[in-house]
PDB file of C-alpha atoms in Angstrom:
ATOM      1  CA  MET U   6     258.263  59.550  -0.475  1.00 36.00           C
ATOM      2  CA  SER U   7     255.634  56.989   0.474  1.00 38.00           C
ATOM      3  CA  SER U   8     254.374  53.951  -1.394  1.00 39.00           C
ATOM      4  CA  THR U   9     250.816  53.951  -2.692  1.00 40.00           C
ATOM      5  CA  ARG U  10     248.597  52.084  -0.256  1.00 40.00           C
ATOM      6  CA  ARG U  11     246.924  48.839  -1.271  1.00 45.00           C
ATOM      7  CA  GLY U  12     243.443  49.123  -2.653  1.00 47.00           C
ATOM      8  CA  SER U  13     244.014  52.531  -4.240  1.00 50.00           C
ATOM      9  CA  SER U  14     244.029  51.451  -7.922  1.00 59.00           C
ATOM     10  CA  VAL U  15     241.115  52.815  -9.910  1.00 64.00           C
ATOM     11  CA  ALA U  16     239.393  50.417 -12.293  1.00 71.00           C
ATOM     12  CA  PRO U  17     239.826  51.631 -15.888  1.00 79.00           C
ATOM     13  CA  GLN U  18     236.911  52.211 -18.219  1.00 83.00           C
ATOM     14  CA  GLY U  19     236.608  49.895 -21.214  1.00 90.00           C
ATOM     15  CA  THR U  20     239.184  47.361 -22.370  1.00 97.00           C
ATOM     16  CA  PHE U  21     242.887  48.000 -22.592  1.00 98.00           C
ATOM     17  CA  GLY U  22     242.755  47.439 -26.338  1.00 98.00           C
ATOM     18  CA  GLU U  23     240.086  50.108 -26.762  1.00 97.00           C
ATOM     19  CA  ARG U  24     241.972  52.631 -24.661  1.00 98.00           C
ATOM     20  CA  LEU U  25     245.255  51.914 -26.400  1.00 98.00           C
ATOM     21  CA  GLN U  26     243.711  52.287 -29.854  1.00 97.00           C
ATOM     22  CA  ALA U  27     242.251  55.655 -28.858  1.00 97.00           C
ATOM     23  CA  ALA U  28     245.586  56.804 -27.409  1.00 98.00           C
ATOM     24  CA  MET U  29     247.497  55.735 -30.521  1.00 97.00           C
ATOM     25  CA  THR U  30     245.037  57.619 -32.700  1.00 97.00           C
ATOM     26  CA  GLU U  31     245.329  60.761 -30.584  1.00 97.00           C
ATOM     27  CA  HIS U  32     249.073  60.813 -29.868  1.00 97.00           C
ATOM     28  CA  GLY U  33     250.659  58.507 -32.434  1.00 96.00           C
ATOM     29  CA  PRO U  34     251.799  54.888 -31.965  1.00 96.00           C
ATOM     30  CA  LEU U  35     254.715  55.495 -29.598  1.00 96.00           C
ATOM     31  CA  CYS U  36     255.440  53.880 -26.242  1.00 97.00           C
ATOM     32  CA  ALA U  37     258.151  55.979 -24.593  1.00 97.00           C
ATOM     33  CA  GLY U  38     260.444  54.118 -22.226  1.00 96.00           C
ATOM     34  CA  ILE U  39     261.628  55.156 -18.798  1.00 98.00           C
ATOM     35  CA  ASP U  40     264.918  53.271 -18.444  1.00 97.00           C
ATOM     36  CA  PRO U  41     267.017  54.881 -15.695  1.00 97.00           C
ATOM     37  CA  HIS U  42     270.114  52.759 -16.110  1.00 96.00           C
ATOM     38  CA  ARG U  43     273.455  54.140 -15.029  1.00 97.00           C
ATOM     39  CA  GLY U  44     274.660  55.318 -18.453  1.00 96.00           C
ATOM     40  CA  LEU U  45     271.525  57.310 -19.252  1.00 96.00           C
ATOM     41  CA  VAL U  46     271.182  58.814 -15.775  1.00 98.00           C
ATOM     42  CA  GLU U  47     274.801  59.978 -15.765  1.00 98.00           C
ATOM     43  CA  SER U  48     274.504  61.308 -19.332  1.00 97.00           C
ATOM     44  CA  TRP U  49     271.929  63.737 -17.943  1.00 98.00           C
ATOM     45  CA  GLY U  50     274.512  65.010 -15.451  1.00 98.00           C
ATOM     46  CA  LEU U  51     272.794  63.226 -12.571  1.00 98.00           C
ATOM     47  CA  THR U  52     274.298  60.998  -9.902  1.00 98.00           C
ATOM     48  CA  TYR U  53     273.464  57.317 -10.195  1.00 98.00           C
ATOM     49  CA  ASP U  54     271.726  56.937  -6.863  1.00 98.00           C
ATOM     50  CA  LEU U  55     268.123  57.036  -5.710  1.00 98.00           C
ATOM     51  CA  ALA U  56     268.002  60.845  -5.841  1.00 98.00           C
ATOM     52  CA  GLY U  57     269.368  60.917  -9.379  1.00 98.00           C
ATOM     53  CA  VAL U  58     267.013  58.186 -10.569  1.00 98.00           C
ATOM     54  CA  GLU U  59     264.095  60.014  -8.959  1.00 98.00           C
ATOM     55  CA  ARG U  60     264.988  63.222 -10.812  1.00 98.00           C
ATOM     56  CA  PHE U  61     265.375  61.278 -14.068  1.00 98.00           C
ATOM     57  CA  THR U  62     262.079  59.440 -13.624  1.00 98.00           C
ATOM     58  CA  MET U  63     259.940  62.396 -12.663  1.00 98.00           C
ATOM     59  CA  THR U  64     261.393  64.464 -15.515  1.00 98.00           C
ATOM     60  CA  CYS U  65     260.216  61.722 -17.872  1.00 98.00           C
ATOM     61  CA  VAL U  66     256.806  61.629 -16.211  1.00 98.00           C
ATOM     62  CA  GLU U  67     256.443  65.392 -16.661  1.00 98.00           C
ATOM     63  CA  ALA U  68     257.593  65.225 -20.290  1.00 98.00           C
ATOM     64  CA  PHE U  69     255.568  62.191 -21.386  1.00 98.00           C
ATOM     65  CA  GLY U  70     252.399  62.531 -19.333  1.00 98.00           C
ATOM     66  CA  GLY U  71     249.566  63.551 -21.644  1.00 97.00           C
ATOM     67  CA  SER U  72     251.930  63.647 -24.648  1.00 97.00           C
ATOM     68  CA  VAL U  73     252.369  60.048 -25.836  1.00 98.00           C
ATOM     69  CA  ALA U  74     250.153  57.010 -26.271  1.00 98.00           C
ATOM     70  CA  ALA U  75     251.886  54.990 -23.569  1.00 98.00           C
ATOM     71  CA  VAL U  76     254.901  54.961 -21.278  1.00 98.00           C
ATOM     72  CA  LYS U  77     256.927  51.848 -20.428  1.00 98.00           C
ATOM     73  CA  PRO U  78     258.977  51.932 -17.223  1.00 98.00           C
ATOM     74  CA  GLN U  79     261.513  49.102 -16.951  1.00 98.00           C
ATOM     75  CA  SER U  80     260.959  47.628 -13.503  1.00 98.00           C
ATOM     76  CA  ALA U  81     264.501  46.265 -13.053  1.00 98.00           C
ATOM     77  CA  PHE U  82     266.038  49.736 -13.014  1.00 98.00           C
ATOM     78  CA  PHE U  83     263.853  50.599 -10.018  1.00 98.00           C
ATOM     79  CA  GLU U  84     264.064  47.257  -8.224  1.00 98.00           C
ATOM     80  CA  VAL U  85     267.843  47.627  -8.024  1.00 98.00           C
ATOM     81  CA  PHE U  86     267.273  50.329  -5.372  1.00 98.00           C
ATOM     82  CA  GLY U  87     265.133  48.080  -3.210  1.00 98.00           C
ATOM     83  CA  ALA U  88     261.927  49.162  -1.509  1.00 98.00           C
ATOM     84  CA  GLN U  89     262.570  52.857  -2.154  1.00 98.00           C
ATOM     85  CA  GLY U  90     263.079  52.182  -5.841  1.00 98.00           C
ATOM     86  CA  VAL U  91     259.817  50.250  -6.037  1.00 98.00           C
ATOM     87  CA  ALA U  92     258.057  53.105  -4.244  1.00 98.00           C
ATOM     88  CA  LEU U  93     259.428  55.482  -6.873  1.00 98.00           C
ATOM     89  CA  LEU U  94     258.131  53.198  -9.641  1.00 98.00           C
ATOM     90  CA  GLU U  95     254.697  53.168  -8.002  1.00 98.00           C
ATOM     91  CA  ARG U  96     254.771  56.961  -7.814  1.00 98.00           C
ATOM     92  CA  ALA U  97     255.600  57.214 -11.514  1.00 98.00           C
ATOM     93  CA  LEU U  98     252.768  54.831 -12.453  1.00 98.00           C
ATOM     94  CA  THR U  99     250.321  56.764 -10.272  1.00 97.00           C
ATOM     95  CA  GLU U 100     251.282  60.163 -11.706  1.00 98.00           C
ATOM     96  CA  LEU U 101     251.162  58.926 -15.288  1.00 98.00           C
ATOM     97  CA  ARG U 102     247.682  57.543 -14.635  1.00 97.00           C
ATOM     98  CA  ALA U 103     246.669  60.923 -13.196  1.00 97.00           C
ATOM     99  CA  ALA U 104     247.927  62.539 -16.414  1.00 97.00           C
ATOM    100  CA  GLY U 105     245.699  60.209 -18.446  1.00 97.00           C
ATOM    101  CA  THR U 106     248.607  58.299 -19.971  1.00 98.00           C
ATOM    102  CA  LEU U 107     248.621  54.521 -20.366  1.00 98.00           C
ATOM    103  CA  THR U 108     251.433  52.573 -18.741  1.00 98.00           C
ATOM    104  CA  VAL U 109     253.069  49.332 -19.832  1.00 98.00           C
ATOM    105  CA  LEU U 110     255.160  47.996 -16.986  1.00 98.00           C
ATOM    106  CA  ASP U 111     258.084  46.002 -18.363  1.00 98.00           C
ATOM    107  CA  VAL U 112     258.483  43.174 -15.846  1.00 98.00           C
ATOM    108  CA  LYS U 113     258.609  40.090 -18.140  1.00 97.00           C
ATOM    109  CA  ARG U 114     257.144  37.843 -15.474  1.00 96.00           C
ATOM    110  CA  GLY U 115     256.430  34.181 -16.172  1.00 95.00           C
ATOM    111  CA  ASP U 116     255.757  31.335 -13.768  1.00 95.00           C
ATOM    112  CA  ILE U 117     253.161  28.722 -12.889  1.00 95.00           C
ATOM    113  CA  GLY U 118     250.132  28.323 -10.663  1.00 93.00           C
ATOM    114  CA  THR U 119     249.704  30.534  -7.642  1.00 95.00           C
ATOM    115  CA  THR U 120     252.964  32.342  -8.394  1.00 96.00           C
ATOM    116  CA  VAL U 121     251.875  33.769 -11.744  1.00 96.00           C
ATOM    117  CA  ASP U 122     248.499  34.509 -10.138  1.00 96.00           C
ATOM    118  CA  ALA U 123     250.309  36.569  -7.494  1.00 97.00           C
ATOM    119  CA  TYR U 124     252.351  38.378 -10.151  1.00 97.00           C
ATOM    120  CA  GLY U 125     249.098  39.291 -11.866  1.00 97.00           C
ATOM    121  CA  GLU U 126     247.571  40.585  -8.652  1.00 97.00           C
ATOM    122  CA  ALA U 127     250.723  42.597  -7.893  1.00 96.00           C
ATOM    123  CA  PHE U 128     250.630  44.532 -11.160  1.00 97.00           C
ATOM    124  CA  LEU U 129     247.096  44.235 -12.588  1.00 97.00           C
ATOM    125  CA  GLY U 130     244.770  43.462  -9.682  1.00 96.00           C
ATOM    126  CA  LYS U 131     242.122  45.768  -8.257  1.00 93.00           C
ATOM    127  CA  ASP U 132     244.062  45.880  -4.981  1.00 93.00           C
ATOM    128  CA  ALA U 133     247.485  46.422  -6.562  1.00 94.00           C
ATOM    129  CA  PRO U 134     249.425  49.270  -4.926  1.00 92.00           C
ATOM    130  CA  ALA U 135     249.801  51.052  -8.272  1.00 93.00           C
ATOM    131  CA  ALA U 136     248.466  48.908 -11.095  1.00 96.00           C
ATOM    132  CA  ALA U 137     249.787  49.377 -14.600  1.00 98.00           C
ATOM    133  CA  ASP U 138     247.505  49.384 -17.635  1.00 98.00           C
ATOM    134  CA  ALA U 139     249.498  46.445 -19.032  1.00 98.00           C
ATOM    135  CA  ILE U 140     252.538  44.338 -18.232  1.00 98.00           C
ATOM    136  CA  THR U 141     254.980  42.240 -20.242  1.00 98.00           C
ATOM    137  CA  LEU U 142     254.920  38.470 -19.723  1.00 98.00           C
ATOM    138  CA  SER U 143     257.245  35.618 -20.693  1.00 98.00           C
ATOM    139  CA  PRO U 144     255.460  32.498 -22.060  1.00 97.00           C
ATOM    140  CA  TYR U 145     258.386  30.094 -21.930  1.00 95.00           C
ATOM    141  CA  LEU U 146     256.882  27.912 -19.244  1.00 96.00           C
ATOM    142  CA  GLY U 147     254.053  27.495 -21.738  1.00 96.00           C
ATOM    143  CA  TYR U 148     251.478  30.079 -22.804  1.00 97.00           C
ATOM    144  CA  GLY U 149     248.893  28.313 -20.671  1.00 97.00           C
ATOM    145  CA  SER U 150     250.937  29.025 -17.552  1.00 97.00           C
ATOM    146  CA  LEU U 151     250.081  32.702 -18.017  1.00 98.00           C
ATOM    147  CA  ARG U 152     246.325  32.059 -17.847  1.00 97.00           C
ATOM    148  CA  PRO U 153     245.768  33.531 -14.357  1.00 97.00           C
ATOM    149  CA  ALA U 154     247.435  36.826 -15.315  1.00 97.00           C
ATOM    150  CA  ILE U 155     245.689  37.025 -18.710  1.00 98.00           C
ATOM    151  CA  ASP U 156     242.288  36.288 -17.202  1.00 97.00           C
ATOM    152  CA  LEU U 157     242.878  38.881 -14.485  1.00 97.00           C
ATOM    153  CA  ALA U 158     243.875  41.464 -17.085  1.00 97.00           C
ATOM    154  CA  HIS U 159     240.618  40.869 -18.949  1.00 97.00           C
ATOM    155  CA  ALA U 160     238.602  41.014 -15.715  1.00 96.00           C
ATOM    156  CA  THR U 161     240.147  44.339 -14.639  1.00 96.00           C
ATOM    157  CA  GLY U 162     240.163  46.056 -18.050  1.00 97.00           C
ATOM    158  CA  ARG U 163     243.934  45.803 -18.341  1.00 98.00           C
ATOM    159  CA  GLY U 164     246.267  44.139 -20.827  1.00 98.00           C
ATOM    160  CA  VAL U 165     249.396  42.074 -21.340  1.00 98.00           C
ATOM    161  CA  PHE U 166     252.178  41.901 -23.921  1.00 98.00           C
ATOM    162  CA  VAL U 167     253.559  38.385 -24.330  1.00 98.00           C
ATOM    163  CA  LEU U 168     257.118  37.891 -25.609  1.00 98.00           C
ATOM    164  CA  ALA U 169     256.986  36.320 -29.071  1.00 98.00           C
ATOM    165  CA  LEU U 170     259.967  37.299 -31.239  1.00 97.00           C
ATOM    166  CA  THR U 171     262.654  39.205 -29.393  1.00 95.00           C
ATOM    167  CA  SER U 172     265.633  40.762 -31.124  1.00 88.00           C
ATOM    168  CA  ASN U 173     268.363  39.256 -28.941  1.00 90.00           C
ATOM    169  CA  PRO U 174     270.295  36.505 -30.784  1.00 90.00           C
ATOM    170  CA  GLU U 175     269.753  33.979 -27.976  1.00 95.00           C
ATOM    171  CA  GLY U 176     265.966  34.192 -28.352  1.00 95.00           C
ATOM    172  CA  ALA U 177     265.973  32.334 -31.649  1.00 95.00           C
ATOM    173  CA  SER U 178     266.986  29.040 -30.039  1.00 96.00           C
ATOM    174  CA  VAL U 179     263.599  28.911 -28.297  1.00 96.00           C
ATOM    175  CA  GLN U 180     261.323  31.163 -30.349  1.00 97.00           C
ATOM    176  CA  HIS U 181     262.261  29.691 -33.747  1.00 97.00           C
ATOM    177  CA  ALA U 182     261.997  26.078 -32.579  1.00 97.00           C
ATOM    178  CA  ARG U 183     259.313  23.892 -34.152  1.00 97.00           C
ATOM    179  CA  LEU U 184     256.594  22.065 -32.266  1.00 96.00           C
ATOM    180  CA  ALA U 185     255.350  18.590 -33.099  1.00 97.00           C
ATOM    181  CA  ASP U 186     252.573  20.079 -35.259  1.00 97.00           C
ATOM    182  CA  GLY U 187     255.109  22.017 -37.328  1.00 96.00           C
ATOM    183  CA  ARG U 188     254.347  25.452 -35.935  1.00 97.00           C
ATOM    184  CA  SER U 189     257.139  27.582 -34.556  1.00 97.00           C
ATOM    185  CA  VAL U 190     257.066  28.437 -30.861  1.00 98.00           C
ATOM    186  CA  ALA U 191     256.570  32.107 -31.774  1.00 98.00           C
ATOM    187  CA  GLY U 192     253.760  31.195 -34.144  1.00 98.00           C
ATOM    188  CA  ALA U 193     252.035  29.135 -31.459  1.00 98.00           C
ATOM    189  CA  VAL U 194     252.256  32.051 -29.012  1.00 98.00           C
ATOM    190  CA  ALA U 195     250.635  34.306 -31.629  1.00 98.00           C
ATOM    191  CA  ASP U 196     247.886  31.725 -32.216  1.00 98.00           C
ATOM    192  CA  ASP U 197     247.164  31.520 -28.489  1.00 98.00           C
ATOM    193  CA  ALA U 198     247.006  35.318 -28.255  1.00 98.00           C
ATOM    194  CA  ALA U 199     244.613  35.335 -31.204  1.00 98.00           C
ATOM    195  CA  ALA U 200     242.289  32.976 -29.336  1.00 98.00           C
ATOM    196  CA  ASP U 201     242.294  35.356 -26.358  1.00 98.00           C
ATOM    197  CA  ASN U 202     241.519  38.282 -28.682  1.00 98.00           C
ATOM    198  CA  ALA U 203     238.757  36.496 -30.614  1.00 97.00           C
ATOM    199  CA  GLU U 204     235.884  38.436 -29.070  1.00 96.00           C
ATOM    200  CA  ALA U 205     237.551  41.807 -29.662  1.00 96.00           C
ATOM    201  CA  ARG U 206     238.248  40.812 -33.250  1.00 96.00           C
ATOM    202  CA  ARG U 207     234.599  39.885 -33.824  1.00 96.00           C
ATOM    203  CA  HIS U 208     233.692  43.428 -32.744  1.00 95.00           C
ATOM    204  CA  GLY U 209     236.367  44.997 -34.946  1.00 95.00           C
ATOM    205  CA  GLU U 210     238.355  46.144 -31.920  1.00 96.00           C
ATOM    206  CA  LEU U 211     241.989  45.853 -30.880  1.00 98.00           C
ATOM    207  CA  GLY U 212     242.464  43.004 -28.431  1.00 98.00           C
ATOM    208  CA  SER U 213     244.010  43.374 -24.993  1.00 98.00           C
ATOM    209  CA  VAL U 214     246.529  40.538 -25.360  1.00 98.00           C
ATOM    210  CA  GLY U 215     249.469  41.867 -27.330  1.00 98.00           C
ATOM    211  CA  LEU U 216     252.813  40.497 -28.416  1.00 98.00           C
ATOM    212  CA  VAL U 217     256.364  41.783 -28.150  1.00 98.00           C
ATOM    213  CA  VAL U 218     258.020  41.523 -31.570  1.00 98.00           C
ATOM    214  CA  GLY U 219     261.318  43.272 -32.229  1.00 95.00           C
ATOM    215  CA  ALA U 220     261.536  45.550 -35.250  1.00 93.00           C
ATOM    216  CA  THR U 221     264.995  44.074 -35.894  1.00 93.00           C
ATOM    217  CA  VAL U 222     263.928  40.419 -36.368  1.00 94.00           C
ATOM    218  CA  GLY U 223     264.277  40.589 -40.145  1.00 93.00           C
ATOM    219  CA  SER U 224     262.327  37.952 -42.059  1.00 94.00           C
ATOM    220  CA  ALA U 225     261.537  35.817 -38.991  1.00 96.00           C
ATOM    221  CA  VAL U 226     257.824  36.680 -38.931  1.00 97.00           C
ATOM    222  CA  ARG U 227     257.390  35.416 -42.504  1.00 96.00           C
ATOM    223  CA  ASP U 228     259.847  32.539 -42.202  1.00 96.00           C
ATOM    224  CA  LEU U 229     258.161  31.187 -39.076  1.00 97.00           C
ATOM    225  CA  GLY U 230     254.583  31.752 -40.237  1.00 94.00           C
ATOM    226  CA  VAL U 231     253.667  34.085 -37.378  1.00 97.00           C
ATOM    227  CA  ASP U 232     250.191  35.474 -38.099  1.00 97.00           C
ATOM    228  CA  LEU U 233     250.403  38.991 -36.687  1.00 98.00           C
ATOM    229  CA  PRO U 234     247.297  40.413 -38.429  1.00 97.00           C
ATOM    230  CA  GLY U 235     245.261  37.420 -37.269  1.00 97.00           C
ATOM    231  CA  MET U 236     246.488  37.877 -33.706  1.00 97.00           C
ATOM    232  CA  ALA U 237     244.325  41.030 -33.629  1.00 97.00           C
ATOM    233  CA  GLY U 238     246.125  42.561 -30.665  1.00 98.00           C
ATOM    234  CA  PRO U 239     248.704  45.318 -30.258  1.00 98.00           C
ATOM    235  CA  ILE U 240     252.340  44.669 -31.120  1.00 98.00           C
ATOM    236  CA  LEU U 241     254.911  46.253 -28.826  1.00 98.00           C
ATOM    237  CA  ALA U 242     257.848  46.754 -31.174  1.00 96.00           C
ATOM    238  CA  PRO U 243     261.235  47.697 -29.700  1.00 93.00           C
ATOM    239  CA  GLY U 244     264.189  48.402 -31.941  1.00 85.00           C
ATOM    240  CA  LEU U 245     263.332  51.540 -33.893  1.00 78.00           C
ATOM    241  CA  GLY U 246     266.027  54.207 -33.649  1.00 67.00           C
ATOM    242  CA  ALA U 247     268.954  53.490 -31.329  1.00 64.00           C
ATOM    243  CA  GLN U 248     268.751  49.725 -31.849  1.00 68.00           C
ATOM    244  CA  GLY U 249     269.062  50.137 -35.591  1.00 75.00           C
ATOM    245  CA  ALA U 250     265.674  49.350 -37.135  1.00 80.00           C
ATOM    246  CA  THR U 251     264.749  51.603 -40.048  1.00 83.00           C
ATOM    247  CA  ALA U 252     261.403  52.607 -41.481  1.00 84.00           C
ATOM    248  CA  ALA U 253     261.915  50.003 -44.195  1.00 86.00           C
ATOM    249  CA  ASP U 254     262.547  47.346 -41.529  1.00 88.00           C
ATOM    250  CA  VAL U 255     259.299  48.216 -39.742  1.00 90.00           C
ATOM    251  CA  ARG U 256     257.283  48.004 -42.974  1.00 91.00           C
ATOM    252  CA  SER U 257     258.900  44.684 -43.859  1.00 91.00           C
ATOM    253  CA  VAL U 258     258.658  43.020 -40.454  1.00 94.00           C
ATOM    254  CA  PHE U 259     255.085  44.109 -39.736  1.00 95.00           C
ATOM    255  CA  SER U 260     253.647  44.006 -43.251  1.00 93.00           C
ATOM    256  CA  GLY U 261     249.891  43.512 -42.969  1.00 94.00           C
ATOM    257  CA  ALA U 262     249.881  44.389 -39.272  1.00 97.00           C
ATOM    258  CA  LEU U 263     251.176  47.982 -39.309  1.00 96.00           C
ATOM    259  CA  PRO U 264     248.044  49.468 -37.670  1.00 96.00           C
ATOM    260  CA  GLN U 265     248.663  47.199 -34.666  1.00 97.00           C
ATOM    261  CA  VAL U 266     252.229  48.405 -34.062  1.00 97.00           C
ATOM    262  CA  LEU U 267     253.068  50.364 -30.919  1.00 97.00           C
ATOM    263  CA  ALA U 268     256.724  51.281 -31.362  1.00 95.00           C
ATOM    264  CA  SER U 269     258.784  51.231 -28.185  1.00 94.00           C
ATOM    265  CA  SER U 270     261.576  53.782 -27.981  1.00 90.00           C
ATOM    266  CA  SER U 271     263.781  54.442 -24.980  1.00 90.00           C
ATOM    267  CA  ARG U 272     267.321  55.609 -25.716  1.00 90.00           C
ATOM    268  CA  ASP U 273     266.413  57.497 -28.885  1.00 90.00           C
ATOM    269  CA  VAL U 274     263.962  59.657 -26.930  1.00 94.00           C
ATOM    270  CA  LEU U 275     265.740  59.759 -23.572  1.00 95.00           C
ATOM    271  CA  ARG U 276     268.944  61.145 -25.095  1.00 94.00           C
ATOM    272  CA  ALA U 277     267.014  64.418 -25.575  1.00 95.00           C
ATOM    273  CA  GLY U 278     266.940  64.964 -21.780  1.00 95.00           C
ATOM    274  CA  PRO U 279     267.314  66.325 -19.214  1.00 97.00           C
ATOM    275  CA  ASP U 280     265.317  69.330 -20.439  1.00 96.00           C
ATOM    276  CA  VAL U 281     261.590  68.564 -20.159  1.00 98.00           C
ATOM    277  CA  THR U 282     260.647  70.597 -23.213  1.00 98.00           C
ATOM    278  CA  SER U 283     263.295  68.938 -25.396  1.00 97.00           C
ATOM    279  CA  LEU U 284     262.341  65.498 -24.121  1.00 97.00           C
ATOM    280  CA  ARG U 285     258.666  66.065 -24.844  1.00 97.00           C
ATOM    281  CA  ALA U 286     259.452  67.491 -28.276  1.00 97.00           C
ATOM    282  CA  ARG U 287     261.607  64.482 -29.195  1.00 96.00           C
ATOM    283  CA  ALA U 288     258.890  62.058 -28.070  1.00 96.00           C
ATOM    284  CA  ARG U 289     256.321  63.841 -30.218  1.00 96.00           C
ATOM    285  CA  GLU U 290     258.739  63.905 -33.144  1.00 95.00           C
ATOM    286  CA  VAL U 291     259.332  60.156 -32.909  1.00 93.00           C
ATOM    287  CA  ALA U 292     255.590  59.511 -32.542  1.00 95.00           C
ATOM    288  CA  THR U 293     254.963  61.482 -35.732  1.00 95.00           C
ATOM    289  CA  GLU U 294     257.699  59.550 -37.545  1.00 92.00           C
ATOM    290  CA  VAL U 295     256.275  56.204 -36.446  1.00 93.00           C
ATOM    291  CA  ALA U 296     252.747  57.258 -37.406  1.00 94.00           C
ATOM    292  CA  ALA U 297     253.968  58.039 -40.930  1.00 93.00           C
ATOM    293  CA  ILE U 298     255.709  54.650 -41.162  1.00 91.00           C
ATOM    294  CA  THR U 299     252.780  52.572 -39.879  1.00 90.00           C
ATOM    295  CA  ALA U 300     250.280  54.452 -42.046  1.00 88.00           C
ATOM    296  CA  SER U 301     252.209  53.599 -45.223  1.00 65.00           C
TER     297      SER U 301
END
């Protein structure tokens, strides 16, 4: 197995927001996760080593490629195997791109200056070994610190999803905090994303700067005054299914912004493996369920 050589990434056509909207319309608003952590890999009857993770990953690629709107590999589960794991991640991204499926690489990077610029180049740049269509970013060194990566995403026709309201209990201590102007931190992140999506909004299009908002955050969006419809970008929404969010939760949390929701599901879909046909069928079933919820 060899890593993709630098300079091999193909520039996408149109904006990420445009491509994602088209994919959601065609396949339903589901982002299927590839999370090869030990418990899931072993539940498929595979050994938790590089060979087992490779089998797990490529089964997911075969099942999801061309079948869902987007696929989200979790980088950490590949990085744990070192250079060979990263090469496997690059292979998965390359083969999903060849299948015409958008990829959201879950890396949650966040830094300042040349470092965040390098992170952007690594995952979104024209010379990236295997660029993703979008990556997740953490804004907790300040949204402005992400500017190099966001600008690069716009320049290369790619996108980002910025953490706004996560479902882990610890997140509230930062995300619910109030700034001097009275806005919550999460609300300010949404406002900054809205500014980056202003041009897309003027054209009636989905922006390329999205947010990560958990479907299990309850009334936080309303309580904190987070303007999701005005943000005008996609909302990557983990929590439906195995994490406990119901259809009613999704409608409540994302009221007014349902067409922007891209539901992220990992365990709920991956438990249908290791059979490719069953895995693909479960992904399509979940996509149909989410489409019915977000259309309500």
